[in-house]
GROMACS .gro file of C-alpha atoms in nm:
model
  207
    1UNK     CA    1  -1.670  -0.002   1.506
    2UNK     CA    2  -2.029  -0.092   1.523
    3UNK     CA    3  -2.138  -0.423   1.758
    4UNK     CA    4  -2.511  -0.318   1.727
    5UNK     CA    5  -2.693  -0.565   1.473
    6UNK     CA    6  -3.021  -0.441   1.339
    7UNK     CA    7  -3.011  -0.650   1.021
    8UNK     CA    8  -3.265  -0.891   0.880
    9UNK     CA    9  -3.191  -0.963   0.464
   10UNK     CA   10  -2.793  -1.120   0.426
   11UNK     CA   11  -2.595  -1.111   0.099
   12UNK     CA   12  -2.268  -1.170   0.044
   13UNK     CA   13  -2.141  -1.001   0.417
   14UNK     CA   14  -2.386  -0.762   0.347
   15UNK     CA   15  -2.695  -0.726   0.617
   16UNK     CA   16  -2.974  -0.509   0.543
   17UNK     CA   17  -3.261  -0.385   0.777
   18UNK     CA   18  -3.590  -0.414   0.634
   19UNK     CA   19  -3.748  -0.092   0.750
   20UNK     CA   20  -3.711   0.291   0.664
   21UNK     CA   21  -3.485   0.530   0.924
   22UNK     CA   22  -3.455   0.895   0.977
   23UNK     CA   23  -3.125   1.013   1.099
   24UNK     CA   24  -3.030   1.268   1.395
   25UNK     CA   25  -2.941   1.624   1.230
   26UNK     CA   26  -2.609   1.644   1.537
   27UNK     CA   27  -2.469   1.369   1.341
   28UNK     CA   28  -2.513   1.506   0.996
   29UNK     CA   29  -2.378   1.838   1.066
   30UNK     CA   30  -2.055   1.679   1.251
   31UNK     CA   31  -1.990   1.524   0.941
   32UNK     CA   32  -2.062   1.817   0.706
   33UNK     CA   33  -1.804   1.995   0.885
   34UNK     CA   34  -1.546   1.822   0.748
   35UNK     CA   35  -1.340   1.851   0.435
   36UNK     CA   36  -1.502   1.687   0.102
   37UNK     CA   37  -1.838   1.619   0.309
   38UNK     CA   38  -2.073   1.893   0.257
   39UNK     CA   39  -2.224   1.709  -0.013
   40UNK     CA   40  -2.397   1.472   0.235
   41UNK     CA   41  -2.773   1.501   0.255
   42UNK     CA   42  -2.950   1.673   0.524
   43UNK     CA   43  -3.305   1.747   0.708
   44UNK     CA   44  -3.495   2.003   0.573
   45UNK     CA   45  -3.779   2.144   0.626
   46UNK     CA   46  -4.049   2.281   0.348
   47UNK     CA   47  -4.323   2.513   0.315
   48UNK     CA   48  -4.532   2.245   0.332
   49UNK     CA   49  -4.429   1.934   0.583
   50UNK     CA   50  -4.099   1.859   0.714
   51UNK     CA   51  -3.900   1.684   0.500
   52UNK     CA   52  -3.679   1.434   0.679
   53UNK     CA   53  -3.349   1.216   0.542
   54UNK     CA   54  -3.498   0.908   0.482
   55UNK     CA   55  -3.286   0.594   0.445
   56UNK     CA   56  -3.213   0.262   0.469
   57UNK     CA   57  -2.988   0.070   0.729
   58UNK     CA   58  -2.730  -0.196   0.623
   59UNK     CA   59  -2.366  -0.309   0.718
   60UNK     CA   60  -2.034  -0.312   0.512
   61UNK     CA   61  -1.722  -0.410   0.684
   62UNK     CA   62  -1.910  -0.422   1.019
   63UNK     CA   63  -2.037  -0.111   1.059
   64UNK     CA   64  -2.430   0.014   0.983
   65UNK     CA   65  -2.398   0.223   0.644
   66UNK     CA   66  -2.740   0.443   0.582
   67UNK     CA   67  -2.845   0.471   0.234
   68UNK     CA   68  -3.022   0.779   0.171
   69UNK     CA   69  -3.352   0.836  -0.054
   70UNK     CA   70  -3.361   1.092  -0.268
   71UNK     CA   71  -3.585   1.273  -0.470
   72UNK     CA   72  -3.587   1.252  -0.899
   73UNK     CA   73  -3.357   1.521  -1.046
   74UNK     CA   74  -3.338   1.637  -1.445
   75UNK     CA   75  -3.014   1.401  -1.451
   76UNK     CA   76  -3.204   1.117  -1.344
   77UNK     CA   77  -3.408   1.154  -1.717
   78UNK     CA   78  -3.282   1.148  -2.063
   79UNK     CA   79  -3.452   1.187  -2.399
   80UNK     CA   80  -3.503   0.874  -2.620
   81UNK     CA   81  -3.675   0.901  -2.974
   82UNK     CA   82  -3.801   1.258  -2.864
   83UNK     CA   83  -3.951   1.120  -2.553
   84UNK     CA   84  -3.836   1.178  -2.212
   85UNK     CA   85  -3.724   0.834  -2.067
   86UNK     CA   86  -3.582   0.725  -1.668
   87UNK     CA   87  -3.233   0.645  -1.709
   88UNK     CA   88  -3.117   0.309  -1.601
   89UNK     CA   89  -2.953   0.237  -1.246
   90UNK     CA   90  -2.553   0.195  -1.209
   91UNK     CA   91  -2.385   0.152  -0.914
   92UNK     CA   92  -2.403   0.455  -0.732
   93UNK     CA   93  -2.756   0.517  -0.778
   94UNK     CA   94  -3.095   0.294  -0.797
   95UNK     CA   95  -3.365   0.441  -0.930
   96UNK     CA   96  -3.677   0.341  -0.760
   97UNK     CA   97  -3.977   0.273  -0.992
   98UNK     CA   98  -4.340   0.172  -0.976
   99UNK     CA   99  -4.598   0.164  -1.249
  100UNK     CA  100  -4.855   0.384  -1.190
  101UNK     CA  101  -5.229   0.290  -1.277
  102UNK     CA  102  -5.235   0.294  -1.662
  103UNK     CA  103  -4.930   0.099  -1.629
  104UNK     CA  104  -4.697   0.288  -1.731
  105UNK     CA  105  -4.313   0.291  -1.522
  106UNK     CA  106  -4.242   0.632  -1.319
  107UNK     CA  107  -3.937   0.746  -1.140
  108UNK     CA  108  -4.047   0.797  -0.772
  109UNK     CA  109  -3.720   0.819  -0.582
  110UNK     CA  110  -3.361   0.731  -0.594
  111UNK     CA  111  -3.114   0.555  -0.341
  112UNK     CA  112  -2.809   0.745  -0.344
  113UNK     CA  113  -2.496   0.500  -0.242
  114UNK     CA  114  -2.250   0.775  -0.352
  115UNK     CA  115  -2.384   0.913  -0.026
  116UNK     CA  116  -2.405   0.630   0.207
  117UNK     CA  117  -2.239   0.671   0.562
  118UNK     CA  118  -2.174   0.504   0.866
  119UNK     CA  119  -2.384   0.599   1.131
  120UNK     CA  120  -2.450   0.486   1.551
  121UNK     CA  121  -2.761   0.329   1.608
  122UNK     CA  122  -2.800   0.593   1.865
  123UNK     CA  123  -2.823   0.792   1.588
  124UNK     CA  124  -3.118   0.666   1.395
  125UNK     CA  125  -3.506   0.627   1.446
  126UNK     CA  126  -3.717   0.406   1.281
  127UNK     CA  127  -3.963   0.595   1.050
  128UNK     CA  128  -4.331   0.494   1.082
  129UNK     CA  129  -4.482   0.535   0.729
  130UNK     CA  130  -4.838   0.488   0.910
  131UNK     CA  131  -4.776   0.817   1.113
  132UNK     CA  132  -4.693   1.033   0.813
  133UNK     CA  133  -4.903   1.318   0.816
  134UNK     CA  134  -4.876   1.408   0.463
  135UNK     CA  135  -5.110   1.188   0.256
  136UNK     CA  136  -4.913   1.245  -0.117
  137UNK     CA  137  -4.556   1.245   0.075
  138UNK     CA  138  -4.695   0.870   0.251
  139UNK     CA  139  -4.815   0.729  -0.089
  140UNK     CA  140  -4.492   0.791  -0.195
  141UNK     CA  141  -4.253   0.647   0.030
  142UNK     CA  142  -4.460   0.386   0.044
  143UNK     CA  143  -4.408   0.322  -0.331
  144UNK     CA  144  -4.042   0.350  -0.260
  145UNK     CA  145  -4.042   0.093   0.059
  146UNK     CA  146  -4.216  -0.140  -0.214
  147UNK     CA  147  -3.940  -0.117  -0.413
  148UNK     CA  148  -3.683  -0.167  -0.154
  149UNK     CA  149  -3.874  -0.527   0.020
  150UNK     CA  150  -3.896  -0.662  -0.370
  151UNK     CA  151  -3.512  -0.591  -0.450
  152UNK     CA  152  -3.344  -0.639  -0.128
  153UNK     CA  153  -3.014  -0.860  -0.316
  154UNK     CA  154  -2.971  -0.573  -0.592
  155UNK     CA  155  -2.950  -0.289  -0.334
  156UNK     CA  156  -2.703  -0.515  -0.155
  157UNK     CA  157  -2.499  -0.570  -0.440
  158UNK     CA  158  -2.479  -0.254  -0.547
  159UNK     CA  159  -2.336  -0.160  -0.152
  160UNK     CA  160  -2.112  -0.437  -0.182
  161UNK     CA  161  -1.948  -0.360  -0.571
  162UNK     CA  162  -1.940   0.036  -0.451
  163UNK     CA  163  -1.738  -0.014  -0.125
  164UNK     CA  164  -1.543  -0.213  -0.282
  165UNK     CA  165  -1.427  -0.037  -0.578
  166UNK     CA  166  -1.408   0.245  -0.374
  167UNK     CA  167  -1.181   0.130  -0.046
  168UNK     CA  168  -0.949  -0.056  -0.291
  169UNK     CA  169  -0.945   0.181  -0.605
  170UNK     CA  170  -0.558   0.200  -0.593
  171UNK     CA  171  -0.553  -0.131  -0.629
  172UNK     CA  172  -0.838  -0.257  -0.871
  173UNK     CA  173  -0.737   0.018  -1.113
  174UNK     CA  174  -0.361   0.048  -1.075
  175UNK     CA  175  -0.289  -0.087  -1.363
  176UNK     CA  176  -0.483  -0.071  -1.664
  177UNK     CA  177  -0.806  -0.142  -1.547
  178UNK     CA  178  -1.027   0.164  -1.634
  179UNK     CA  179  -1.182   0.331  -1.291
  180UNK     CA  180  -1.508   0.438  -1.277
  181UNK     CA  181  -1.542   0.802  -1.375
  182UNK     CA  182  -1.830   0.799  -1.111
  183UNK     CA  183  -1.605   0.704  -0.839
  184UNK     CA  184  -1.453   1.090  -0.822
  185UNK     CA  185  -1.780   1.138  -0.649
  186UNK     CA  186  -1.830   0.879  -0.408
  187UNK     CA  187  -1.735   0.964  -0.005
  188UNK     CA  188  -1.463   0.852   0.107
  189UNK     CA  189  -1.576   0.546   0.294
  190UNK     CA  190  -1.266   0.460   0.480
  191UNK     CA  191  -1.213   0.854   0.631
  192UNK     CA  192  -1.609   0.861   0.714
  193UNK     CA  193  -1.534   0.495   0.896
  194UNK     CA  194  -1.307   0.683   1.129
  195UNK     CA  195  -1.501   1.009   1.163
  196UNK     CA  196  -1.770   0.754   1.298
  197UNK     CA  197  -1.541   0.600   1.527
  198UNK     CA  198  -1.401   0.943   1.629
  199UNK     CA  199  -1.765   1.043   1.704
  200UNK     CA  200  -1.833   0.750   1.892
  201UNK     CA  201  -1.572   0.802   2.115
  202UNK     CA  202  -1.602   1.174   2.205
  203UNK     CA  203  -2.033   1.246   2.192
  204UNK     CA  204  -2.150   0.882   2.265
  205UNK     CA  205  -1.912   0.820   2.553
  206UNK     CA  206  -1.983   1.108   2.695
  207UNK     CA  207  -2.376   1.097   2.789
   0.00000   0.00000   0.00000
């Protein structure tokens, strides 16, 4: 389990860090060996400028979960009155708006908590928005770090309801509570929680 505290904003057991992370590719790809995790984002790199996995850092049940940001997809849309409209968050996903100069609300990112892991600290580095080297790809995460200071209690709630409904889904909908259709595409935050420790124990332990 995680001892390493990095967390500044507290909500109901939940501790957030306050600043953006990219994560160490070694660690993504030991996960995305393993059954039912494929899914989980990685590093990539463009034509244009690298694109890192860009996150945020916050605990649930003691160990650091990282949120990833994502780009806007089709899904994320939906037509209203003819018009194309953004589609309103739920629990999985929080998509991260900012009005742009004629006022009018865009979609500039998403945080993807279907996707959250736990991860080591070791694993991490603190992303420097000031040293982005792409001028459009800085304007941009900067919108989207906006976002995140101004709703730092939502994006812990939304942790906190997820990881919940997902750990204890035999229980909360045993009966004949209805269970989130969305919930067939969440990890698996328990069997990630011992991948971590598993990882811990044979790569960290062994520097």
């Amino acid at each position: 389990m995680s001892s390493t505290r990095l967390f500044f904003f507290f909500w109901k057991g939940i501790l957030m860090n306050l600043k953006l992370y990219t994560i160490d590719s070694k660690y993504i790809d030991y996960l995305r060996q393993q059954p039912n995790f494929q899914n989980i984002f990685d590093n990539k790199e463009s034509a244009a400028f690298p694109k890192k996995y860009i996150g945020i850092v916050l605990t649930v049940n003691e160990y650091n979960y990282y949120v990833p940001l994502s780009s806007p997809k089709n899904s994320d849309y939906l037509i209203s009155n003819g018009e194309k409209a953004i589609r309103k968050s739920i629990i999985p996903i929080i998509r991260i708006t900012s009005k742009n100069k004629n006022g009018v609300l865009e979609l500039k990112g998403t945080l993807k908590f279907s996707n959250m892991i736990p991860v080591p600290v070791q694993a991490i580095s603190y992303y420097d928005i000031n040293k982005e080297p792409n001028r459009n790809y800085k304007i941009l995460v900067e919108k989207e770090y906006e976002f995140i200071r101004k709703n730092q209690k939502l994006i812990s709630r939304h942790a906190y309801i997820l990881y919940n409904q997902k750990t204890k889904e035999d229980v909360l909908f045993a009966t004949s509570r209805k269970k989130p259709g969305y919930l067939e595409h969440v990890i698996d935050f328990k069997y990630a929680e011992k991948l971590y420790d598993e990882y811990i124990s044979k790569e960290l332990f062994t520097l």
